[in-house]
Coordinates of C-alpha atoms in Angstrom, one line a residue:
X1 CA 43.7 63.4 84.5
X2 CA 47.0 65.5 83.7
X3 CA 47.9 65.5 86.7
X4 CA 48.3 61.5 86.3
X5 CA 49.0 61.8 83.0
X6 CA 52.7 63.6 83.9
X7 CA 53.1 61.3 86.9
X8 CA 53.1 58.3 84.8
X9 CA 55.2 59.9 82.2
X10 CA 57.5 60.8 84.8
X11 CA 58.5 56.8 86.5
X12 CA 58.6 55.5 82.8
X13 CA 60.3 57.8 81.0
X14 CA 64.1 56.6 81.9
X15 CA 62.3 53.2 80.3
X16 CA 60.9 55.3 77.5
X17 CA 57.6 53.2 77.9
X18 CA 54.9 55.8 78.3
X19 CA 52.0 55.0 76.1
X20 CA 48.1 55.7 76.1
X21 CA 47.5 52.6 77.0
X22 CA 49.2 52.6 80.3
X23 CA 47.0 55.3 81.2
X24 CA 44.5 53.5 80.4
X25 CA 45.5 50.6 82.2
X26 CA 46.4 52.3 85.0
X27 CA 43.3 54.4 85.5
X28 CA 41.4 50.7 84.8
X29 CA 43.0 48.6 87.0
X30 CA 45.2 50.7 89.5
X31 CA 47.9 49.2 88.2
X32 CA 50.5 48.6 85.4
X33 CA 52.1 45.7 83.9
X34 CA 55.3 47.1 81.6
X35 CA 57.1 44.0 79.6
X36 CA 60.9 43.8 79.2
X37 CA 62.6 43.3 76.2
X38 CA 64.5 39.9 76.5
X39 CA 67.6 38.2 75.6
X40 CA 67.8 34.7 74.5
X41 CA 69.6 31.8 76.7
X42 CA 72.6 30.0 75.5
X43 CA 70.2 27.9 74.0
X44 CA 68.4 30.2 71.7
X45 CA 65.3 30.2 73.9
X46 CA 63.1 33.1 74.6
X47 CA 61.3 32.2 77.9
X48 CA 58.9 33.8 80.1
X49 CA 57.5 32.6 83.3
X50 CA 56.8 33.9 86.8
X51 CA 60.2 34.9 87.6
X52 CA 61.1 37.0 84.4
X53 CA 57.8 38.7 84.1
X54 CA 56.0 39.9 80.8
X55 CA 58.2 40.4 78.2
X56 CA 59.3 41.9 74.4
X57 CA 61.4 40.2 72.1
X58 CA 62.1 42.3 68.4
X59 CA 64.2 40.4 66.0
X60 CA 65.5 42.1 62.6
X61 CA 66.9 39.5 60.0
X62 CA 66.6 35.9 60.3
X63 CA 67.1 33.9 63.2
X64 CA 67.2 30.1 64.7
X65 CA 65.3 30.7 68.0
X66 CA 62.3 29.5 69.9
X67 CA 60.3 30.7 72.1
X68 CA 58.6 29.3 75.3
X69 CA 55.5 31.0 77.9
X70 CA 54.4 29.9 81.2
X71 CA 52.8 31.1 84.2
X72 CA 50.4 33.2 82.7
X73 CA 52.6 35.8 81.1
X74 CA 52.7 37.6 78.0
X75 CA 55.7 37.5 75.4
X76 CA 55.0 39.9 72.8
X77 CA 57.1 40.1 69.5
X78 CA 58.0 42.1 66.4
X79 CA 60.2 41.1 63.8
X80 CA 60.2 41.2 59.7
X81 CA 62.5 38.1 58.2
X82 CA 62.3 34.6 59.4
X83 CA 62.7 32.6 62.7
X84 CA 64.0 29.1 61.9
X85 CA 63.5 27.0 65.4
X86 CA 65.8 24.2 64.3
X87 CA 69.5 24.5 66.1
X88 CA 73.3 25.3 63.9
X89 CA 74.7 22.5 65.5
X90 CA 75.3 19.3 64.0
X91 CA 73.8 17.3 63.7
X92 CA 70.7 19.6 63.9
X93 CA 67.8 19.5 66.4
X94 CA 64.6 19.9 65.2
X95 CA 62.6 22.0 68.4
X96 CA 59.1 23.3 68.9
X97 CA 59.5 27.3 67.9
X98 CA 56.7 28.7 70.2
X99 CA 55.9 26.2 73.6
X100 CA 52.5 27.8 75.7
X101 CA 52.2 26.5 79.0
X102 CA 50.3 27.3 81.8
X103 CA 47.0 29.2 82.3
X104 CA 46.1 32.7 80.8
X105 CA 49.6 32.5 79.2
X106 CA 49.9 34.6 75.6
X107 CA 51.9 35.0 72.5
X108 CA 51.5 37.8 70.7
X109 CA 53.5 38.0 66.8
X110 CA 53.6 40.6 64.7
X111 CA 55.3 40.8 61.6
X112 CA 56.8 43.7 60.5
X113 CA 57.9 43.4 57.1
X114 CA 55.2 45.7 54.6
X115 CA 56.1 43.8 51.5
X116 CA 55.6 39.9 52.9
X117 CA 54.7 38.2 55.7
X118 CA 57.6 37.1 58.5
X119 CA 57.5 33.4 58.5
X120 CA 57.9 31.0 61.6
X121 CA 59.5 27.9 59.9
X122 CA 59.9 24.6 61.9
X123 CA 60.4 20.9 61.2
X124 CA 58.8 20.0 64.7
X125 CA 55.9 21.8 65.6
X126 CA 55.5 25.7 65.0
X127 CA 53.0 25.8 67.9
X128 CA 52.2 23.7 70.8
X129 CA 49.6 24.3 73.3
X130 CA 51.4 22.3 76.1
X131 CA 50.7 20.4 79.0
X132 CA 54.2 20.3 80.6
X133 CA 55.6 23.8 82.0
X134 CA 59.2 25.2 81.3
X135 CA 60.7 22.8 83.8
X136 CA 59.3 19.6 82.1
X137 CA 56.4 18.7 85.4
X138 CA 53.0 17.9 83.8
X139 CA 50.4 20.8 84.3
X140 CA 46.5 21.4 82.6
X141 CA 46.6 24.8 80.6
X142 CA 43.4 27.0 80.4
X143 CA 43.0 29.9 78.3
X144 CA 46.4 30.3 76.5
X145 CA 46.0 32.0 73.1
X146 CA 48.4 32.7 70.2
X147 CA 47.6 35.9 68.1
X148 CA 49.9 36.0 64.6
X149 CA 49.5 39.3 62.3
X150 CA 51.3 38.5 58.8
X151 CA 53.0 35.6 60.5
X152 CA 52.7 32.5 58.4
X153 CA 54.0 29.0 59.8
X154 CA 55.4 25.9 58.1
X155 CA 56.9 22.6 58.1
X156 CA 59.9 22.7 56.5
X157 CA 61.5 19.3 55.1
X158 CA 60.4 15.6 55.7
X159 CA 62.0 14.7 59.0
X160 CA 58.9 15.9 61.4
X161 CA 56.1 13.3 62.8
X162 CA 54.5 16.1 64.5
X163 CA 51.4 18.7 63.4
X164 CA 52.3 22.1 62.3
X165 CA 49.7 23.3 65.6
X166 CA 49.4 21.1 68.2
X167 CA 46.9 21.1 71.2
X168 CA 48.5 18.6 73.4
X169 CA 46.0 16.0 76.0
X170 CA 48.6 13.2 78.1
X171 CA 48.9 11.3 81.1
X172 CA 45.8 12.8 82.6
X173 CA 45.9 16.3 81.7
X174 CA 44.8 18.7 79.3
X175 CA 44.6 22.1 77.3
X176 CA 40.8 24.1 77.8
X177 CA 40.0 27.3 76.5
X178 CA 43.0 27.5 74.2
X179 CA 42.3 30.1 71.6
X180 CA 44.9 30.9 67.9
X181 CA 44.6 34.1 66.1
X182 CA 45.8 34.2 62.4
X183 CA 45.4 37.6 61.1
X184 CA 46.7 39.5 58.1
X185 CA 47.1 37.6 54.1
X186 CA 49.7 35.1 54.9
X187 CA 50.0 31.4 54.9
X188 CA 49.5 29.2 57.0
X189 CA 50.6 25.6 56.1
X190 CA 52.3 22.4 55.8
X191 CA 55.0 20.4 53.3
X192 CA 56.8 17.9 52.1
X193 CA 55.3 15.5 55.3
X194 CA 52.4 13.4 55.9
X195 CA 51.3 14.8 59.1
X196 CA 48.3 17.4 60.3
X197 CA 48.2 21.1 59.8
X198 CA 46.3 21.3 63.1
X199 CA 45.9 18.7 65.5
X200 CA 44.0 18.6 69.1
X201 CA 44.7 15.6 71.0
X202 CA 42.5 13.7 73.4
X203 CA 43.4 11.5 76.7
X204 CA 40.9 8.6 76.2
X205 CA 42.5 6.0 79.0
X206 CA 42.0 9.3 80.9
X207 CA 39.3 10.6 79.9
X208 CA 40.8 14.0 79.1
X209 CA 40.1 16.0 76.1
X210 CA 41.5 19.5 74.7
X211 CA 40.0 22.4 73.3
X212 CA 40.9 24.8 70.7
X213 CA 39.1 27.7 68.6
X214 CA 41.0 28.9 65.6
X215 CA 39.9 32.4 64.1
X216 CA 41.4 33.1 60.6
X217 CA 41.0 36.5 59.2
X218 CA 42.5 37.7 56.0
X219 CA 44.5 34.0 55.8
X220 CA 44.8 31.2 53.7
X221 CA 45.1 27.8 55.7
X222 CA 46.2 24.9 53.6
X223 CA 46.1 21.5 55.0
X224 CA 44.3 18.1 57.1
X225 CA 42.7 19.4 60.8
X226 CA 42.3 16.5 63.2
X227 CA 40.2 16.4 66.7
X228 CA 40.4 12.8 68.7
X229 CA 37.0 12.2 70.4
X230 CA 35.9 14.6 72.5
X231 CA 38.1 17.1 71.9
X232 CA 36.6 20.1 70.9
X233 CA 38.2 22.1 67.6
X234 CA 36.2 25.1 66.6
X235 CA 37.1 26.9 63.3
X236 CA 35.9 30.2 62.3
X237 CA 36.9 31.6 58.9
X238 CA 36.7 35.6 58.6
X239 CA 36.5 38.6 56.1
X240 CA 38.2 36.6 53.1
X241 CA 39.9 33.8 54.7
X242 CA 40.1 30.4 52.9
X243 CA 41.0 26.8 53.8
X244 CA 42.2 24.5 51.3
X245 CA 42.7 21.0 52.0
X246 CA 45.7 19.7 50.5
X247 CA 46.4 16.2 48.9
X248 CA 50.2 16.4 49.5
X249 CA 49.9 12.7 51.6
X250 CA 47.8 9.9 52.3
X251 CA 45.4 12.1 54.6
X252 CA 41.7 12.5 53.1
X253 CA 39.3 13.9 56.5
X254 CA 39.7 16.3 58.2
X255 CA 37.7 16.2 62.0
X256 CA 36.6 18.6 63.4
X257 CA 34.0 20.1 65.9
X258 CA 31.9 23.2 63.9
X259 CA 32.9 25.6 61.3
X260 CA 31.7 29.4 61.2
X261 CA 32.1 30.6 57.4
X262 CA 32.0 34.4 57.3
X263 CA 30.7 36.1 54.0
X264 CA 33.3 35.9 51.6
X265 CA 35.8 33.1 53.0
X266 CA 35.9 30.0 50.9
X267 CA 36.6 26.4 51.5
X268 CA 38.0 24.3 48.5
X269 CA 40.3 21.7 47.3
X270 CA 44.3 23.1 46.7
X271 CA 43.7 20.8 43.3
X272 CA 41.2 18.5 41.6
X273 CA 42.3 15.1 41.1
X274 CA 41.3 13.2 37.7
X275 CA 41.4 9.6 36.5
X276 CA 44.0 10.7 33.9
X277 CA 47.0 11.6 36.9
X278 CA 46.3 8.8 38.8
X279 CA 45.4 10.9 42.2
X280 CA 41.3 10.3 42.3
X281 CA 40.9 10.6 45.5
X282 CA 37.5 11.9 48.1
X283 CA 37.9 14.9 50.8
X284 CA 35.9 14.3 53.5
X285 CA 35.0 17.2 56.0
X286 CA 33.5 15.7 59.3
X287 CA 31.8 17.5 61.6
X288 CA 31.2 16.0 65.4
X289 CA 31.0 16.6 68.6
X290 CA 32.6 12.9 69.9
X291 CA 34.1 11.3 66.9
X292 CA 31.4 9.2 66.7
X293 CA 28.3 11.1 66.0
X294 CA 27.7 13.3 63.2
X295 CA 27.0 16.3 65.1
X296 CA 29.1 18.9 64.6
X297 CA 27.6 22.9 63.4
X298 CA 28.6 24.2 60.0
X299 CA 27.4 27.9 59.7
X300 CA 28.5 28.8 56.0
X301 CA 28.1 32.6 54.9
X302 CA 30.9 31.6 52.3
X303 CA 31.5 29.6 49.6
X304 CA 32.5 26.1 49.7
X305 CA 33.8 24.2 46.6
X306 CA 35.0 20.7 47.3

């Protein structure tokens, strides 16, 4: 074991990339996968694929970048202010920040900042699960996941039609298997706009339907969640995680496929309309499996006050 041990220390030490977990790794699998850090294109665009590799991005102080994976590789960041995706120029483009593509491709964020959480602001989508690759040809993506610890997303202004998180199904393909990870006491939401905080599309001339599970731990999530038919959205609310639904726009159900409510996660109302300010209005939480039936699993360890 030492003897490896100072063998691996050895080829990776110009790199300065020796960790446990290489070891690990290597002693697992035989073999070692080592990310490079990575500069952005002219474009501001942080991209992985088969012909970079996995790679690191760290970012101190705000930014406008994106960030796009395909291929099945892993871009991993750190950084602690935040990441704005919309471009300087002007007039201003409003862009996706973080484009998955692919199968078995990941993001993994992690915010760095002790006192608040690094924020991935967008006034297009902050995530999309997508079904075209880097170079724009139409693909089916299994298994990506998204992991964000004290990352919160939002919408910023009124100009974007599209969800916050979006699990794309077109033109005869689709998204299986995709999986988000919200971790740490952050927000997650949308404002100022009319459109979903989570969205999973579905391919009916097709016949093609995406799949997403969200897992929220230690998060608030505020806003409308939408599934089209047969899509499957799963949400699963952990150790003190809450979803509010919001009234900011003229969107009243949210649709989804089951919800897993861990002891002490809540799901409530961000505030209770009245006669008196003219905003009476009914949330409705549905729960199915097709968009028809009413079929859907609710498992609630929580509280839920609606």
């Amino acid at each position: 074991m030492k003897e490896i041990e100072r063998f691996l220390k050895k080829i990776l030490k110009k790199k300065q990339k020796y960790t446990k977990a290489l070891l690990i790794t290597f002693l697992m699998t035989g073999g070692l996968s080592v990310a490079t850090p990575i500069a952005p294109n002219a474009n501001g665009e942080y991209i992985v694929n088969s012909s970079t590799g996995d790679g690191e991005v760290n970012i101190s102080g705000g930014t406008r970048k994106i960030f796009k994976v395909d291929d099945g590789k892993k871009l991993t960041f750190t950084g602690d202010e935040e990441v704005f995706s919309t471009t300087a120029t002007t007039p201003f483009t409003a862009r996706t920040l973080l484009t998955i593509s692919g199968a078995n491709s990941s993001f993994e964020g992690t915010g760095t900042n002790s006192s608040k959480s690094t924020e991935f602001n967008s006034e297009e989508a902050a995530i999309r699960y997508s079904t075209t690759d880097a170079s724009g040809n139409f693909i089916n993506g299994l298994n990506q996941k998204v992991t964000l610890n004290n990352i919160s997303n939002a919408h910023i202004g009124t100009a974007t039609t599209s969800a916050l998180i979006k699990v794309e199904a077109k033109n005869g393909y689709n998204i299986k298997g995709a999986e988000l990870n919200l971790i740490g006491e952050t927000f997650a939401f949308f404002s100022e706009n009319e459109n979903w905080l989570v969205e999973v599309e579905g391919d009916t001339a097709n016949d093609k339907y995406s799949e997403l599970t969200i897992n929220a731990t230690k998060i608030d999530l505020e806003g409308m969640m939408n599934k089209k038919g047969r899509s499957i959205l799963n949400v699963n609310l952990k150790d003190g995680a809450d979803w509010t639904l919001s009234n900011r726009n003229s969107i009243k159900t949210s649709i989804i496929s089951s919800l897993n409510m861990e002891k002490g996660s809540n799901l409530d109302v961000g505030s209770i309309p009245t006669e008196a300010d003219g905003k009476t209005s009914n949330f409705t939480l549905r729960l199915t499996s097709d968009g028809i039936n009413n079929d859907g699993t609710l498992t609630n360890a929580g509280e839920i006050n609606l």
